[in-house]
Amino acid sequence: DQQVKQNSPSLSVQEGRISILNCDYTNSMFDYFLWYKKYPAEGPTFLISISSIKDKNEDGRFTVFLNKSAKHLSLHIVPSQPGDSAVYFCAASLRDFGNEKLTFGTGTRLTIIP
Amino acid sequence: EAGVTQFPSHSVIEKGQTVTLRCDPISGHDNLYWYRRVMGKEIKFLLHFVKESKQDESGMPNNRFLAERTGGTYSTLKVQPAELEDSGVYFCASSQDLLAASTDTQYFGPGTRLTVL
């Protein structure tokens, strides 16, 4: 039973445009959400996070939106750059329950077209 | 500051053999996690150490997997005997204690790619 789902295995976006990556979750107890970026042969790198008490968090070109009622979050990258080409993983945890283990989605491969 | 390191980067073994993976967390990080990614699927939690104690090992697949963290520093994950379905990339991550630091972000190592033939 996959509790975090990324239904788009891949996404191609032109350089300079907005990239939108989506993630859905089923466990309403999740209270902390993260996005990780992964290059080939490297480990995931933390990108941005959001607590369930917020609906938006912004860091430079990256913004994460959380819609708790829809159990949906999205990552917006604007403007997209060639270096953004990577696999993006959505993850969730039960932080308020003292359980920080991450539950990941299957990832979305983002390709930025120059 | 050195990041999370893992050794070896790649291991190829035959079914039935034993393999030991090692993880060195970021210095000072009490929390250490093991995760596994199989065949391009999601990254799955295996277990969580707080210092030398196992906090949560609910993700360990079976008793062929044994994790240790003696002295609360580096950790090892032994697979004995290895089976074909154990193939995948094993990631280690570490984080500070949320009560002691402003962030408990998990920092991942590069992973060990295990291939069981």
mmCIF file of C-alpha atoms in Angstrom:
data_model
loop_
_atom_site.group_PDB
_atom_site.id
_atom_site.type_symbol
_atom_site.label_atom_id
_atom_site.label_comp_id
_atom_site.label_asym_id
_atom_site.label_seq_id
_atom_site.Cartn_x
_atom_site.Cartn_y
_atom_site.Cartn_z
ATOM 1 C CA ASP A 1 0.000 0.000 0.000
ATOM 2 C CA GLN A 2 1.753 3.104 -1.278
ATOM 3 C CA GLN A 3 0.986 6.058 0.962
ATOM 4 C CA VAL A 4 2.802 8.668 -1.126
ATOM 5 C CA LYS A 5 2.211 8.684 -4.855
ATOM 6 C CA GLN A 6 3.842 10.505 -7.721
ATOM 7 C CA ASN A 7 1.755 9.580 -10.725
ATOM 8 C CA SER A 8 3.948 11.189 -13.361
ATOM 9 C CA PRO A 9 7.121 9.168 -13.898
ATOM 10 C CA SER A 10 8.560 11.854 -16.145
ATOM 11 C CA LEU A 11 8.128 15.473 -17.147
ATOM 12 C CA SER A 12 9.820 17.610 -19.803
ATOM 13 C CA VAL A 13 9.845 21.381 -19.576
ATOM 14 C CA GLN A 14 11.524 24.042 -21.638
ATOM 15 C CA GLU A 15 14.228 26.116 -20.010
ATOM 16 C CA GLY A 16 12.843 29.290 -18.485
ATOM 17 C CA ARG A 17 9.314 27.902 -18.094
ATOM 18 C CA ILE A 18 7.651 26.702 -14.917
ATOM 19 C CA SER A 19 8.016 23.079 -13.823
ATOM 20 C CA ILE A 20 5.202 21.669 -11.694
ATOM 21 C CA LEU A 21 5.684 18.335 -9.984
ATOM 22 C CA ASN A 22 2.769 16.721 -8.196
ATOM 23 C CA CYS A 23 2.413 14.381 -5.256
ATOM 24 C CA ASP A 24 -0.580 12.791 -3.543
ATOM 25 C CA TYR A 25 -0.739 11.066 -0.176
ATOM 26 C CA THR A 26 -3.281 8.857 1.502
ATOM 27 C CA ASN A 27 -2.316 9.010 5.181
ATOM 28 C CA SER A 28 -4.029 12.036 6.709
ATOM 29 C CA MET A 29 -1.770 11.762 9.758
ATOM 30 C CA PHE A 30 1.281 12.915 7.801
ATOM 31 C CA ASP A 31 2.246 16.330 9.129
ATOM 32 C CA TYR A 32 5.504 17.157 7.389
ATOM 33 C CA PHE A 33 6.306 16.999 3.697
ATOM 34 C CA LEU A 34 9.575 17.273 1.822
ATOM 35 C CA TRP A 35 10.960 17.314 -1.672
ATOM 36 C CA TYR A 36 14.290 15.719 -2.465
ATOM 37 C CA LYS A 37 16.241 15.974 -5.696
ATOM 38 C CA LYS A 38 18.431 13.155 -6.947
ATOM 39 C CA TYR A 39 21.130 13.101 -9.595
ATOM 40 C CA PRO A 40 22.382 9.780 -11.012
ATOM 41 C CA ALA A 41 24.820 7.899 -8.755
ATOM 42 C CA GLU A 42 24.190 10.340 -5.907
ATOM 43 C CA GLY A 43 21.968 10.250 -2.858
ATOM 44 C CA PRO A 44 18.816 12.355 -2.569
ATOM 45 C CA THR A 45 19.449 15.983 -1.666
ATOM 46 C CA PHE A 46 16.989 17.931 0.448
ATOM 47 C CA LEU A 47 15.299 20.701 -1.505
ATOM 48 C CA ILE A 48 12.399 22.185 0.429
ATOM 49 C CA SER A 49 9.860 21.217 3.065
ATOM 50 C CA ILE A 50 6.491 22.266 4.436
ATOM 51 C CA SER A 51 4.668 21.681 7.675
ATOM 52 C CA SER A 52 1.018 20.671 7.586
ATOM 53 C CA ILE A 53 0.083 23.904 9.348
ATOM 54 C CA LYS A 54 1.133 25.878 6.277
ATOM 55 C CA ASP A 55 -0.120 25.869 2.713
ATOM 56 C CA LYS A 56 2.900 27.384 1.010
ATOM 57 C CA ASN A 57 6.641 27.590 1.482
ATOM 58 C CA GLU A 58 8.996 29.404 -0.825
ATOM 59 C CA ASP A 59 12.759 29.249 -1.223
ATOM 60 C CA GLY A 60 14.197 31.084 -4.177
ATOM 61 C CA ARG A 61 13.010 29.458 -7.393
ATOM 62 C CA PHE A 62 11.294 26.660 -5.486
ATOM 63 C CA THR A 63 7.820 26.814 -3.975
ATOM 64 C CA VAL A 64 5.904 23.976 -2.379
ATOM 65 C CA PHE A 65 2.130 24.137 -2.086
ATOM 66 C CA LEU A 66 0.112 21.932 0.254
ATOM 67 C CA ASN A 67 -3.605 21.230 -0.065
ATOM 68 C CA LYS A 68 -4.505 19.194 3.002
ATOM 69 C CA SER A 69 -8.135 18.686 2.109
ATOM 70 C CA ALA A 70 -7.107 17.157 -1.213
ATOM 71 C CA LYS A 71 -4.065 15.404 0.304
ATOM 72 C CA HIS A 72 -1.996 16.906 -2.470
ATOM 73 C CA LEU A 73 1.228 18.826 -2.690
ATOM 74 C CA SER A 74 3.121 20.292 -5.581
ATOM 75 C CA LEU A 75 6.562 21.670 -6.248
ATOM 76 C CA HIS A 76 6.907 24.653 -8.547
ATOM 77 C CA ILE A 77 10.251 25.548 -10.066
ATOM 78 C CA VAL A 78 10.413 28.859 -11.850
ATOM 79 C CA PRO A 79 12.265 29.613 -13.977
ATOM 80 C CA SER A 80 13.441 26.104 -14.824
ATOM 81 C CA GLN A 81 17.144 25.700 -15.533
ATOM 82 C CA PRO A 82 19.121 22.863 -17.175
ATOM 83 C CA GLY A 83 20.687 22.003 -13.809
ATOM 84 C CA ASP A 84 17.218 21.200 -12.498
ATOM 85 C CA SER A 85 17.148 18.039 -14.610
ATOM 86 C CA ALA A 86 17.018 15.244 -12.016
ATOM 87 C CA VAL A 87 14.635 12.838 -10.314
ATOM 88 C CA TYR A 88 12.436 14.533 -7.731
ATOM 89 C CA PHE A 89 11.070 12.585 -4.786
ATOM 90 C CA CYS A 90 8.180 13.643 -2.620
ATOM 91 C CA ALA A 91 8.356 12.418 0.986
ATOM 92 C CA ALA A 92 6.220 12.629 4.116
ATOM 93 C CA SER A 93 6.646 11.974 7.818
ATOM 94 C CA LEU A 94 4.740 11.874 11.099
ATOM 95 C CA ARG A 95 6.962 14.395 12.808
ATOM 96 C CA ASP A 96 4.562 15.411 15.541
ATOM 97 C CA PHE A 97 4.331 11.799 16.573
ATOM 98 C CA GLY A 98 8.092 11.639 17.055
ATOM 99 C CA ASN A 99 8.458 9.466 13.991
ATOM 100 C CA GLU A 100 10.747 11.120 11.511
ATOM 101 C CA LYS A 101 11.132 8.216 9.112
ATOM 102 C CA LEU A 102 10.377 9.323 5.579
ATOM 103 C CA THR A 103 7.812 7.709 3.312
ATOM 104 C CA PHE A 104 8.755 8.389 -0.290
ATOM 105 C CA GLY A 105 6.975 8.429 -3.608
ATOM 106 C CA THR A 106 8.411 6.693 -6.681
ATOM 107 C CA GLY A 107 9.892 9.885 -8.091
ATOM 108 C CA THR A 108 9.390 12.047 -11.182
ATOM 109 C CA ARG A 109 12.192 12.450 -13.688
ATOM 110 C CA LEU A 110 12.335 16.097 -14.733
ATOM 111 C CA THR A 111 14.104 16.990 -17.951
ATOM 112 C CA ILE A 112 14.723 20.635 -18.777
ATOM 113 C CA ILE A 113 15.030 21.217 -22.489
ATOM 114 C CA PRO A 114 17.486 23.993 -23.420
ATOM 115 C CA GLU B 1 32.043 19.410 6.851
ATOM 116 C CA ALA B 2 32.093 15.893 5.434
ATOM 117 C CA GLY B 3 28.768 14.469 4.317
ATOM 118 C CA VAL B 4 27.343 11.010 4.840
ATOM 119 C CA THR B 5 29.651 8.396 3.350
ATOM 120 C CA GLN B 6 28.873 4.826 2.374
ATOM 121 C CA PHE B 7 31.071 1.894 1.506
ATOM 122 C CA PRO B 8 31.252 0.141 -0.858
ATOM 123 C CA SER B 9 29.676 2.121 -3.667
ATOM 124 C CA HIS B 10 28.864 -1.072 -5.525
ATOM 125 C CA SER B 11 28.801 -4.737 -4.534
ATOM 126 C CA VAL B 12 28.113 -7.760 -6.707
ATOM 127 C CA ILE B 13 27.627 -11.059 -4.899
ATOM 128 C CA GLU B 14 26.089 -14.425 -5.557
ATOM 129 C CA LYS B 15 22.895 -15.637 -3.978
ATOM 130 C CA GLY B 16 23.612 -17.158 -0.588
ATOM 131 C CA GLN B 17 26.668 -15.043 0.119
ATOM 132 C CA THR B 18 27.013 -12.423 2.840
ATOM 133 C CA VAL B 19 27.489 -8.704 2.305
ATOM 134 C CA THR B 20 28.132 -5.941 4.815
ATOM 135 C CA LEU B 21 27.385 -2.328 3.980
ATOM 136 C CA ARG B 22 28.839 0.518 5.970
ATOM 137 C CA CYS B 23 27.582 4.023 6.650
ATOM 138 C CA ASP B 24 29.432 6.887 8.294
ATOM 139 C CA PRO B 25 27.003 9.633 9.263
ATOM 140 C CA ILE B 26 27.770 13.319 9.559
ATOM 141 C CA SER B 27 29.745 13.907 12.731
ATOM 142 C CA GLY B 28 27.485 14.766 15.639
ATOM 143 C CA HIS B 29 24.320 13.377 14.090
ATOM 144 C CA ASP B 30 22.554 11.113 16.568
ATOM 145 C CA ASN B 31 19.933 9.906 14.104
ATOM 146 C CA LEU B 32 20.911 7.381 11.453
ATOM 147 C CA TYR B 33 18.522 5.856 8.950
ATOM 148 C CA TRP B 34 18.769 3.072 6.388
ATOM 149 C CA TYR B 35 16.597 3.105 3.285
ATOM 150 C CA ARG B 36 16.461 0.948 0.164
ATOM 151 C CA ARG B 37 15.356 1.576 -3.392
ATOM 152 C CA VAL B 38 14.536 -1.482 -5.448
ATOM 153 C CA MET B 39 14.265 -1.478 -9.255
ATOM 154 C CA GLY B 40 13.360 2.198 -9.690
ATOM 155 C CA LYS B 41 10.551 2.036 -7.187
ATOM 156 C CA GLU B 42 10.074 4.235 -4.143
ATOM 157 C CA ILE B 43 12.785 4.654 -1.539
ATOM 158 C CA LYS B 44 11.667 2.529 1.407
ATOM 159 C CA PHE B 45 12.548 2.961 5.064
ATOM 160 C CA LEU B 46 14.397 0.082 6.707
ATOM 161 C CA LEU B 47 15.347 1.256 10.177
ATOM 162 C CA HIS B 48 16.273 4.166 12.420
ATOM 163 C CA PHE B 49 18.987 4.425 15.048
ATOM 164 C CA VAL B 50 19.174 7.053 17.756
ATOM 165 C CA LYS B 51 22.795 6.889 18.810
ATOM 166 C CA GLU B 52 23.406 3.160 19.300
ATOM 167 C CA SER B 53 19.772 2.212 19.947
ATOM 168 C CA LYS B 54 17.330 0.927 17.354
ATOM 169 C CA GLN B 55 14.412 3.338 17.485
ATOM 170 C CA ASP B 56 12.355 1.788 14.720
ATOM 171 C CA GLU B 57 13.145 -1.295 12.685
ATOM 172 C CA SER B 58 9.686 -1.803 11.256
ATOM 173 C CA GLY B 59 10.959 -1.628 7.679
ATOM 174 C CA MET B 60 13.475 -4.461 7.912
ATOM 175 C CA PRO B 61 12.329 -7.093 5.381
ATOM 176 C CA ASN B 62 13.245 -10.201 7.371
ATOM 177 C CA ASN B 63 15.787 -11.677 9.750
ATOM 178 C CA ARG B 64 18.397 -11.991 7.010
ATOM 179 C CA PHE B 65 19.072 -8.318 7.575
ATOM 180 C CA LEU B 66 21.054 -7.218 10.624
ATOM 181 C CA ALA B 67 21.935 -3.611 11.399
ATOM 182 C CA GLU B 68 24.300 -2.412 14.070
ATOM 183 C CA ARG B 69 25.598 0.909 15.275
ATOM 184 C CA THR B 70 28.156 0.171 17.937
ATOM 185 C CA GLY B 71 29.232 3.233 19.887
ATOM 186 C CA GLY B 72 26.676 5.370 18.157
ATOM 187 C CA THR B 73 28.987 6.330 15.299
ATOM 188 C CA TYR B 74 29.109 4.384 12.063
ATOM 189 C CA SER B 75 26.563 1.733 11.192
ATOM 190 C CA THR B 76 26.705 -1.556 9.316
ATOM 191 C CA LEU B 77 23.945 -3.412 7.526
ATOM 192 C CA LYS B 78 24.614 -7.097 6.956
ATOM 193 C CA VAL B 79 22.611 -9.269 4.603
ATOM 194 C CA GLN B 80 23.091 -12.984 5.252
ATOM 195 C CA PRO B 81 22.347 -14.966 3.178
ATOM 196 C CA ALA B 82 21.624 -12.633 0.272
ATOM 197 C CA GLU B 83 18.708 -13.395 -2.059
ATOM 198 C CA LEU B 84 17.981 -12.105 -5.562
ATOM 199 C CA GLU B 85 15.249 -9.754 -4.308
ATOM 200 C CA ASP B 86 17.762 -7.976 -2.062
ATOM 201 C CA SER B 87 19.248 -6.247 -5.094
ATOM 202 C CA GLY B 88 18.826 -2.499 -5.032
ATOM 203 C CA VAL B 89 20.417 0.707 -3.815
ATOM 204 C CA TYR B 90 20.841 1.024 -0.073
ATOM 205 C CA PHE B 91 20.906 4.579 1.222
ATOM 206 C CA CYS B 92 21.987 5.810 4.597
ATOM 207 C CA ALA B 93 20.878 9.154 5.994
ATOM 208 C CA SER B 94 21.653 11.063 9.158
ATOM 209 C CA SER B 95 20.144 13.982 11.016
ATOM 210 C CA GLN B 96 20.558 15.953 14.170
ATOM 211 C CA ASP B 97 18.183 15.685 17.077
ATOM 212 C CA LEU B 98 15.298 18.106 16.572
ATOM 213 C CA LEU B 99 15.440 19.176 20.194
ATOM 214 C CA ALA B 100 19.107 20.058 19.910
ATOM 215 C CA ALA B 101 19.107 21.690 16.500
ATOM 216 C CA SER B 102 16.958 23.993 14.433
ATOM 217 C CA THR B 103 16.502 21.378 11.779
ATOM 218 C CA ASP B 104 16.274 17.620 11.606
ATOM 219 C CA THR B 105 16.753 17.445 7.856
ATOM 220 C CA GLN B 106 17.941 14.034 6.763
ATOM 221 C CA TYR B 107 21.143 14.110 4.733
ATOM 222 C CA PHE B 108 21.656 11.146 2.454
ATOM 223 C CA GLY B 109 24.778 9.330 1.432
ATOM 224 C CA PRO B 110 25.465 8.336 -2.197
ATOM 225 C CA GLY B 111 24.169 4.819 -1.635
ATOM 226 C CA THR B 112 25.535 1.317 -2.121
ATOM 227 C CA ARG B 113 24.299 -0.480 -5.202
ATOM 228 C CA LEU B 114 23.906 -4.165 -4.324
ATOM 229 C CA THR B 115 23.533 -6.712 -7.082
ATOM 230 C CA VAL B 116 22.730 -10.300 -6.115
ATOM 231 C CA LEU B 117 23.254 -12.818 -8.936
#
